[in-house]
Short mmCIF file of C-alpha atoms in Angstrom, two decimals:
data_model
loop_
_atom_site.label_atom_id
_atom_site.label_comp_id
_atom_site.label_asym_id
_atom_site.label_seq_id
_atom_site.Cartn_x
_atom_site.Cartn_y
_atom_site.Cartn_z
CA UNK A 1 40.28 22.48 -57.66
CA UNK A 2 38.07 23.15 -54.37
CA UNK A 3 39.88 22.92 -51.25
CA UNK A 4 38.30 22.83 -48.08
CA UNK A 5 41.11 25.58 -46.00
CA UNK A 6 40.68 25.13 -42.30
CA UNK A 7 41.56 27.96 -40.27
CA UNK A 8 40.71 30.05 -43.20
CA UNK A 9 39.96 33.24 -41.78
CA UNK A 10 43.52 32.98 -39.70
CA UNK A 11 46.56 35.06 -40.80
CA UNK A 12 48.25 31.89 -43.06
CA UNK A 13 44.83 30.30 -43.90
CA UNK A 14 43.44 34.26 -44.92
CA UNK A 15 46.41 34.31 -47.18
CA UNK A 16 46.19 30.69 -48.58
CA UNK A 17 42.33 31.83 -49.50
CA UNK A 18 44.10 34.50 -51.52
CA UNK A 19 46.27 32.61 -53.21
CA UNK A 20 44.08 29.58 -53.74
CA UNK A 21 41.58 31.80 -55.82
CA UNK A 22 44.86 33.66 -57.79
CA UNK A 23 45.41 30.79 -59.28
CA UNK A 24 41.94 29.71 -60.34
CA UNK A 25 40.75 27.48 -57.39
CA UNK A 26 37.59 27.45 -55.37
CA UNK A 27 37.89 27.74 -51.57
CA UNK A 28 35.98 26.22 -48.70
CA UNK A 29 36.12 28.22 -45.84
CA UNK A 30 36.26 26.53 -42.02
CA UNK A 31 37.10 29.07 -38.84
CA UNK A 32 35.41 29.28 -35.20
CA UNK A 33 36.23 32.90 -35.23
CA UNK A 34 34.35 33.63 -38.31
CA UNK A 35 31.51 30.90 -38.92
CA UNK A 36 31.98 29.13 -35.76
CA UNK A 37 33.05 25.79 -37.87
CA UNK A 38 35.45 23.84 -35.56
CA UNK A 39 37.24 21.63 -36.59
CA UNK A 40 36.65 19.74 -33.63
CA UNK A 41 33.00 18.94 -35.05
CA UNK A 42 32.34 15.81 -37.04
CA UNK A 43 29.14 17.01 -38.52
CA UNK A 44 30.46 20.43 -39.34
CA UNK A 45 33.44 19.04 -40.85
CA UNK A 46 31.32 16.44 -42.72
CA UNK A 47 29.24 18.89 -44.05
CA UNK A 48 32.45 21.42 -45.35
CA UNK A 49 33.67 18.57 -47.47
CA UNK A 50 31.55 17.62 -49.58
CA UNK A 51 32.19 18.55 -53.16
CA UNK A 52 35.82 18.67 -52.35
CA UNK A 53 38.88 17.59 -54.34
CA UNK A 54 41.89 18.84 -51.28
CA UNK A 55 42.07 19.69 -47.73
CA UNK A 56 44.85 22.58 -46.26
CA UNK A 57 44.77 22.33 -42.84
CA UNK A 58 45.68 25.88 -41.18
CA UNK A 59 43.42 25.60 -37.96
CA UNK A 60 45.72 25.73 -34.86
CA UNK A 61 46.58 26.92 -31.66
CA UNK A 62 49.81 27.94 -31.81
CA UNK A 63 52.31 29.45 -30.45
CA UNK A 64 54.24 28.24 -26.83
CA UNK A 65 51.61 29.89 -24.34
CA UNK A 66 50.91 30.76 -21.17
CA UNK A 67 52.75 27.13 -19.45
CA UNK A 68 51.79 23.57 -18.91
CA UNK A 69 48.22 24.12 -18.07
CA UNK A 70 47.33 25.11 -21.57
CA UNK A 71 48.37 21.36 -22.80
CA UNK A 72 44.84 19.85 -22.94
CA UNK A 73 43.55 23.35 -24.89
CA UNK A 74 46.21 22.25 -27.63
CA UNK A 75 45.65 19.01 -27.72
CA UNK A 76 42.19 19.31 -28.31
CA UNK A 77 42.93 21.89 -30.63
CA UNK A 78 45.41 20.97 -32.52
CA UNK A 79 45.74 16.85 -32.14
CA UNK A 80 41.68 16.36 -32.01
CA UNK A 81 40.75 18.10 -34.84
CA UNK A 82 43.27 16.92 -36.56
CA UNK A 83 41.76 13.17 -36.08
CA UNK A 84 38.54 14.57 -36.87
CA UNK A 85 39.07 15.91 -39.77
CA UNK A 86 41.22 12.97 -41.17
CA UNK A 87 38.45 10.62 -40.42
CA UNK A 88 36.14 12.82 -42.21
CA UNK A 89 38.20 12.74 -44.86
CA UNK A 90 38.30 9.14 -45.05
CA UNK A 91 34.53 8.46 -45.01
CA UNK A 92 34.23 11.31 -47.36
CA UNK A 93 37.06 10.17 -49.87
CA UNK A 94 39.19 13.23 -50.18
CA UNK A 95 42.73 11.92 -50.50
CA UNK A 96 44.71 15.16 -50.91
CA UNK A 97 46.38 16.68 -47.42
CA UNK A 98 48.34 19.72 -46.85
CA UNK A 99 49.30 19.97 -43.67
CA UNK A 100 50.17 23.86 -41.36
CA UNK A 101 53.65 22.00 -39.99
CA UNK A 102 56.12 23.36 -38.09
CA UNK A 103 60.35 23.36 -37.13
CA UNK A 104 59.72 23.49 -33.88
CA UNK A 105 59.18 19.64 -34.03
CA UNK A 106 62.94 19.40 -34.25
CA UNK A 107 63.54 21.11 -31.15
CA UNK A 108 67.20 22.52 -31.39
CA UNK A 109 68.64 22.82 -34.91
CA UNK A 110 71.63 21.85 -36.58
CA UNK A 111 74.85 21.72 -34.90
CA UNK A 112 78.51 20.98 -34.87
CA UNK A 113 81.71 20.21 -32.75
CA UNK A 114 85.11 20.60 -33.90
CA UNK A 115 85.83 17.54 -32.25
CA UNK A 116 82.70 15.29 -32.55
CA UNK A 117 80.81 16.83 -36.16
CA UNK A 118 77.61 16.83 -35.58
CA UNK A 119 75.95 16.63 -32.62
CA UNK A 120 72.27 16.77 -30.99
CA UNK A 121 72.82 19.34 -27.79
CA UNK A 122 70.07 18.32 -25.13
CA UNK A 123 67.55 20.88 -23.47
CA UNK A 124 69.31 24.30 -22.12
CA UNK A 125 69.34 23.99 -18.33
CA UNK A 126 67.92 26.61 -16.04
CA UNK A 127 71.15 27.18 -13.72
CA UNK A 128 72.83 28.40 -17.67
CA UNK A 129 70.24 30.11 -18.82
CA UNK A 130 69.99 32.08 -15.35
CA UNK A 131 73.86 32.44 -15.79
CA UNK A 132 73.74 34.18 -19.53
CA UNK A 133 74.79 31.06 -20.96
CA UNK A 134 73.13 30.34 -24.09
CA UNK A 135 74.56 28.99 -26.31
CA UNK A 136 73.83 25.27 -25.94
CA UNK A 137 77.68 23.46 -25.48
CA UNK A 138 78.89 19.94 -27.24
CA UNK A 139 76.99 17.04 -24.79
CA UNK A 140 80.36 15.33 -25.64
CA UNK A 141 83.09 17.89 -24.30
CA UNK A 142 80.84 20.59 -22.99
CA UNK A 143 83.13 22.66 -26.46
CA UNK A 144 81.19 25.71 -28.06
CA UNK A 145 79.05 24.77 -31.48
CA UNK A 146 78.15 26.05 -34.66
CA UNK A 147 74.77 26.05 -35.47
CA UNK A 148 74.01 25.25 -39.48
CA UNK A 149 70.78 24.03 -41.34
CA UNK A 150 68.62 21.52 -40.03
CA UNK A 151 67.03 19.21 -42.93
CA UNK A 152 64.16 17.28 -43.21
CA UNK A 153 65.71 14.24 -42.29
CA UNK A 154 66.90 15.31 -38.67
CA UNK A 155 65.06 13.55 -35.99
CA UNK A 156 62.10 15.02 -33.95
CA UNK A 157 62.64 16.38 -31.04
CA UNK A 158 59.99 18.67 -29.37
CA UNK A 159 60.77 20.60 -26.29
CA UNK A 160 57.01 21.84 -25.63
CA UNK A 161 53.53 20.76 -25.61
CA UNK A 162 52.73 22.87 -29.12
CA UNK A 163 55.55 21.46 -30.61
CA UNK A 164 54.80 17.64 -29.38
CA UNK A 165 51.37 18.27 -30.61
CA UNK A 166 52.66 19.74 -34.05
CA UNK A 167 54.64 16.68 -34.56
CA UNK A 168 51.16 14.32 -33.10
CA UNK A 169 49.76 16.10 -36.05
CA UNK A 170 52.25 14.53 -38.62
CA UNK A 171 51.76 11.35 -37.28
CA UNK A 172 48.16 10.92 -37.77
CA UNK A 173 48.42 12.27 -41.00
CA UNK A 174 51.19 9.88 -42.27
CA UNK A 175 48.63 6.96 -40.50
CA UNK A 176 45.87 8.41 -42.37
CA UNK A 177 47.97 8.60 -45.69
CA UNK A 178 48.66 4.76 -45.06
CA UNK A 179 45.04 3.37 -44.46
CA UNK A 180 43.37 5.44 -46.86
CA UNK A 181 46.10 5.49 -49.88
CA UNK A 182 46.06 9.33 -49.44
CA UNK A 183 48.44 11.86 -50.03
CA UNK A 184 49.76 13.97 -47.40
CA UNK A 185 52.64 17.21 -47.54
CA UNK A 186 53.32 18.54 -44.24
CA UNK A 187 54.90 22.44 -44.77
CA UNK A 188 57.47 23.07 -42.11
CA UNK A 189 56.79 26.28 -41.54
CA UNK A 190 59.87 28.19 -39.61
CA UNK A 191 58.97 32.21 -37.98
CA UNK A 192 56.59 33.44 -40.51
CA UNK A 193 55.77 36.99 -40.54
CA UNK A 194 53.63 39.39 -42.16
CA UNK A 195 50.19 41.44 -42.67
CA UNK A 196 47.46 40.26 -40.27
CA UNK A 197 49.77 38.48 -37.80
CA UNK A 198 48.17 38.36 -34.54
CA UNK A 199 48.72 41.02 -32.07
CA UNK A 200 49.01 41.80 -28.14
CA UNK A 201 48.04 37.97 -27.23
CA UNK A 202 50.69 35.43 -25.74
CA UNK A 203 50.07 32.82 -28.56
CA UNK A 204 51.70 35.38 -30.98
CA UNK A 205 55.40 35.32 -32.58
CA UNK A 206 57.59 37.90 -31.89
CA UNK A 207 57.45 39.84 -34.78
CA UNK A 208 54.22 40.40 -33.26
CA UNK A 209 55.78 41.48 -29.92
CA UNK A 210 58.18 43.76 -31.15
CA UNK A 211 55.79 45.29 -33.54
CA UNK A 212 52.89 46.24 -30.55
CA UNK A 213 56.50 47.72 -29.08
CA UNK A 214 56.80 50.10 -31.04
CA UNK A 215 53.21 50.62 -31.91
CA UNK A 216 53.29 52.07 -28.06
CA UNK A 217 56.36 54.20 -28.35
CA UNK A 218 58.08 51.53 -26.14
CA UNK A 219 62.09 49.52 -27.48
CA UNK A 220 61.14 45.89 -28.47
CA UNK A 221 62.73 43.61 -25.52
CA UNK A 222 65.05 40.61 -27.19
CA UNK A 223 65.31 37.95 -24.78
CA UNK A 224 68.45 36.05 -23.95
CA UNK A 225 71.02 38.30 -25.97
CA UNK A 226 69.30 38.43 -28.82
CA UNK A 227 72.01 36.25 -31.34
CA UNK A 228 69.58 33.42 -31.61
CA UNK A 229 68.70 32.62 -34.93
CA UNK A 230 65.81 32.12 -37.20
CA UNK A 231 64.62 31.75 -40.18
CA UNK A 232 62.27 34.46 -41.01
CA UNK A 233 59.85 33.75 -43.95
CA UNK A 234 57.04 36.32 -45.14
CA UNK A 235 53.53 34.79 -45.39
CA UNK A 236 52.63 35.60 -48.93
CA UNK A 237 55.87 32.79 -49.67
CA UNK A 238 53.84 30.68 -47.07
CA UNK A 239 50.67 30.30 -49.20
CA UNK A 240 52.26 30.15 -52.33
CA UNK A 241 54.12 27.46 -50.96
CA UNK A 242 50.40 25.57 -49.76
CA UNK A 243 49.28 26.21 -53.09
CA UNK A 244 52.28 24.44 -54.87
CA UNK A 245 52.20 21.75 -52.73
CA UNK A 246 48.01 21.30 -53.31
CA UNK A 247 48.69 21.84 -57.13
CA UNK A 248 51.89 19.43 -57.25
CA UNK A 249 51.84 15.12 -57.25
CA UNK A 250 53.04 13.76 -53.89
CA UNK A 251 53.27 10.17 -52.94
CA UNK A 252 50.62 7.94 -52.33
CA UNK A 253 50.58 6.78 -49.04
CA UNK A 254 52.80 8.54 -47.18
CA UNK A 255 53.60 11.66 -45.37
CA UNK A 256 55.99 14.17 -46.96
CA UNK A 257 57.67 16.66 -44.92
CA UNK A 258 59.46 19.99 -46.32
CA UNK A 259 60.72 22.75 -44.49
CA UNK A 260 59.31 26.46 -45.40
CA UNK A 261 61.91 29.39 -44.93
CA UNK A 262 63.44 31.95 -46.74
CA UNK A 263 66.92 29.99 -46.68
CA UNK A 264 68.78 32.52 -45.18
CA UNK A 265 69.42 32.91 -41.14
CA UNK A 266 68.99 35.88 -39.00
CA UNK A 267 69.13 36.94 -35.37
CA UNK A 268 66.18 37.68 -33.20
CA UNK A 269 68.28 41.20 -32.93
CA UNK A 270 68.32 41.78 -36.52
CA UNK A 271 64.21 41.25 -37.04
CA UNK A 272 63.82 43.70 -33.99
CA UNK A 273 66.47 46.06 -35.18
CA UNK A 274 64.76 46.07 -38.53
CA UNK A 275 61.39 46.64 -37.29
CA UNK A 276 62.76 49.02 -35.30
CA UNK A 277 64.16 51.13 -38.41
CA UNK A 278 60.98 50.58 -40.26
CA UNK A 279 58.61 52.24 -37.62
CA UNK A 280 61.39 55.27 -36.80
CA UNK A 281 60.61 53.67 -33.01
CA UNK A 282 63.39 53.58 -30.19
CA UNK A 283 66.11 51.10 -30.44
CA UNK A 284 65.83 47.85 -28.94
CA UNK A 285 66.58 46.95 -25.78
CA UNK A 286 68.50 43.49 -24.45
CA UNK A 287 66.98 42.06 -21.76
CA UNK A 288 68.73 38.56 -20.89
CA UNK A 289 65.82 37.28 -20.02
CA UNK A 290 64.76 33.43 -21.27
CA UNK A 291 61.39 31.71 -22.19
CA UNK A 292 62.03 28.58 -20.65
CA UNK A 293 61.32 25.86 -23.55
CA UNK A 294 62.74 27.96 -26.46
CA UNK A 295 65.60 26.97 -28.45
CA UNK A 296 68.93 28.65 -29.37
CA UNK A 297 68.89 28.41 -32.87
CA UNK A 298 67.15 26.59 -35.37
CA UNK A 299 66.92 27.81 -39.07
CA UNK A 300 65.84 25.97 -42.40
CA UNK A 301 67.42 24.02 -45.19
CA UNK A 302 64.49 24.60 -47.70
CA UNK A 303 66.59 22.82 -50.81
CA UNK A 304 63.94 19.87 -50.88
CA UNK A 305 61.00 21.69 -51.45
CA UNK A 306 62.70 24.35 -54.19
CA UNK A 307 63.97 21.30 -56.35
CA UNK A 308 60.82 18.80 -55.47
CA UNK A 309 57.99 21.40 -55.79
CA UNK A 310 59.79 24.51 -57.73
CA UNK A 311 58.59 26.71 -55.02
CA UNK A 312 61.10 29.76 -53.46
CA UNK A 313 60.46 32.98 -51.39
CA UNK A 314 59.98 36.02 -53.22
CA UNK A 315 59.28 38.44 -50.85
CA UNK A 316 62.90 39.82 -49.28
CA UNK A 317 63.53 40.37 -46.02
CA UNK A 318 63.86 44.16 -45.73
CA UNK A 319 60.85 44.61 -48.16
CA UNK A 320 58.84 42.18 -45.98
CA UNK A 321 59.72 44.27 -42.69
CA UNK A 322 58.75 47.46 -44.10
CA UNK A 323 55.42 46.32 -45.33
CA UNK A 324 54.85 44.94 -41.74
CA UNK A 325 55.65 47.59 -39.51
CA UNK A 326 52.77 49.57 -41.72
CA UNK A 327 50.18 46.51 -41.68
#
């Protein structure tokens, strides 16, 4: 198969190259940073497809930035080339999407009441988050929650401009899938983490954060108390998973959606902690602090994509850290 990978010199789309040619397939590369092909360009994009039997899409800003002011960057970014390169697609006839998703279209995760079951909290408010209180309460009875697994079936919910544009992004591909009779898999991707993540720019995740840290000799600073969880997945798992879902049937169509995590939770504490451990750097340090627009919690039930698409993480957590801290 040749696959056209946008973003391709990026730290996912680097690794889906990788894995694409492991298993026998040809790759097409697209990146501003290392041929200047954006996305953004019909003729550019024309050009890259021709000859080609699947498109990955990797190329995004991402990340929740700087504030507002960075919302028509993303859009163009993200949103724009997105509808550029589907309507390339179309003219061209490629039929075969895989789509760089992400969990933060759900905004908060799963929770539940002991009263009400389950429950949707709304946005954290400034005056609690300025008081320590994080831990978004029941919108019923104002009760404390669990937080559980959020499936693909929970409904959208972004709470910032990347994530409204990551979710824009599934739309046009689902409209695309429908006019053309295409095939499109969006990969949820919750906080993946590994060798050639991005470092010391605001765009990056905070594995990134904590590991430029302790690269300086200086504690890794957890926001908010650092119990929030996440679902940290290593990004060898994450291009397998692209290549499973290029390789595998999908619907005609239609837009399929699967989440992409590891399956099992952990606390932004527990990554630092880790990383901490792994570098022999100074413990972290709790700040209380808050990102206004983050969530609480929100971690992945990845059961539809291990029994559609026989996919599952094999890198573990602890290995994964260790080989981080020394990339």
């Amino acid at each position: 198969m040749r696959v056209l990978v946008t973003g391709s010199a990026g730290f996912i789309g680097s690794h889906v190259v990788e894995a694409l040619a492991a298993r026998g397939h040809e790759s097409v590369a697209l990146d501003v940073r290392e041929d200047g092909g954006d996305v953004r360009d019909p003729e550019v994009v024309a050009d890259r497809l021709r000859g080609v039997d699947a498109v990955c899409h990797q190329a995004a800003m991402v990340g929740l930035g700087t504030g507002f002011a960075d919302a028509p960057e993303y859009v163009s970014r993200n949103d724009l080339g997105t509808a550029v390169l589907l309507a390339a697609m179309a003219e061209a006839g490629v039929r075969r999407l895989v789509l760089a998703g992400s969990m933060v279209v759900y905004g908060e995760g799963a929770y539940a009441c002991s009263r009400h079951g389950a429950v949707r909290p709304g946005p954290r408010t400034v005056a609690d988050l300025d008081a320590g209180r994080f831990e978004p309460p029941c919108p019923r009875c104002g009760a404390a929650l669990s937080p559980g697994l959020v499936g693909e079936d929970a409904p959208a919910d972004p709470r910032n401009v990347y994530a409204t544009t990551k979710l824009a992004q599934e739309h046009l591909a689902a409209a695309w899938a429908r006019s053309t009779g295409g095939s499109a898999v969006s990969l949820r991707y919750h906080n993946v983490y590994g060798p050639r993540m991005p470092r010391d720019t605001p765009y990056a995740g905070v594995a990134s954060f904590f590991r430029s840290s302790l690269a300086r000799g200086e504690a890794p600073r957890v926001f908010e108390d650092g119990r929030q969880r996440r679902d940290f997945v290593h990004v060898r798992d994450v291009a397998a998973a692209n290549v499973t879902a290029l390789e595998a049937e999908a619907a005609p169509g239609a837009l399929t959606a699967y989440n992409t995590g590891s399956g099992t939770p952990r606390t932004i504490a527990d990554l630092a902690e880790a990383l901490a451990t792994a570098c022999g750097g100074p413990r972290p340090t709790v700040t209380g602090e808050y990102r206004l627009g983050d969530v609480r919690h929100i971690t992945a039930d990845s059961a539809r994509l291990r029994a559609d698409l026989g996919w599952k993480p094999e890198v573990a957590f602890e290995e994964g850290v260790r080989e981080f801290a020394r990339s």
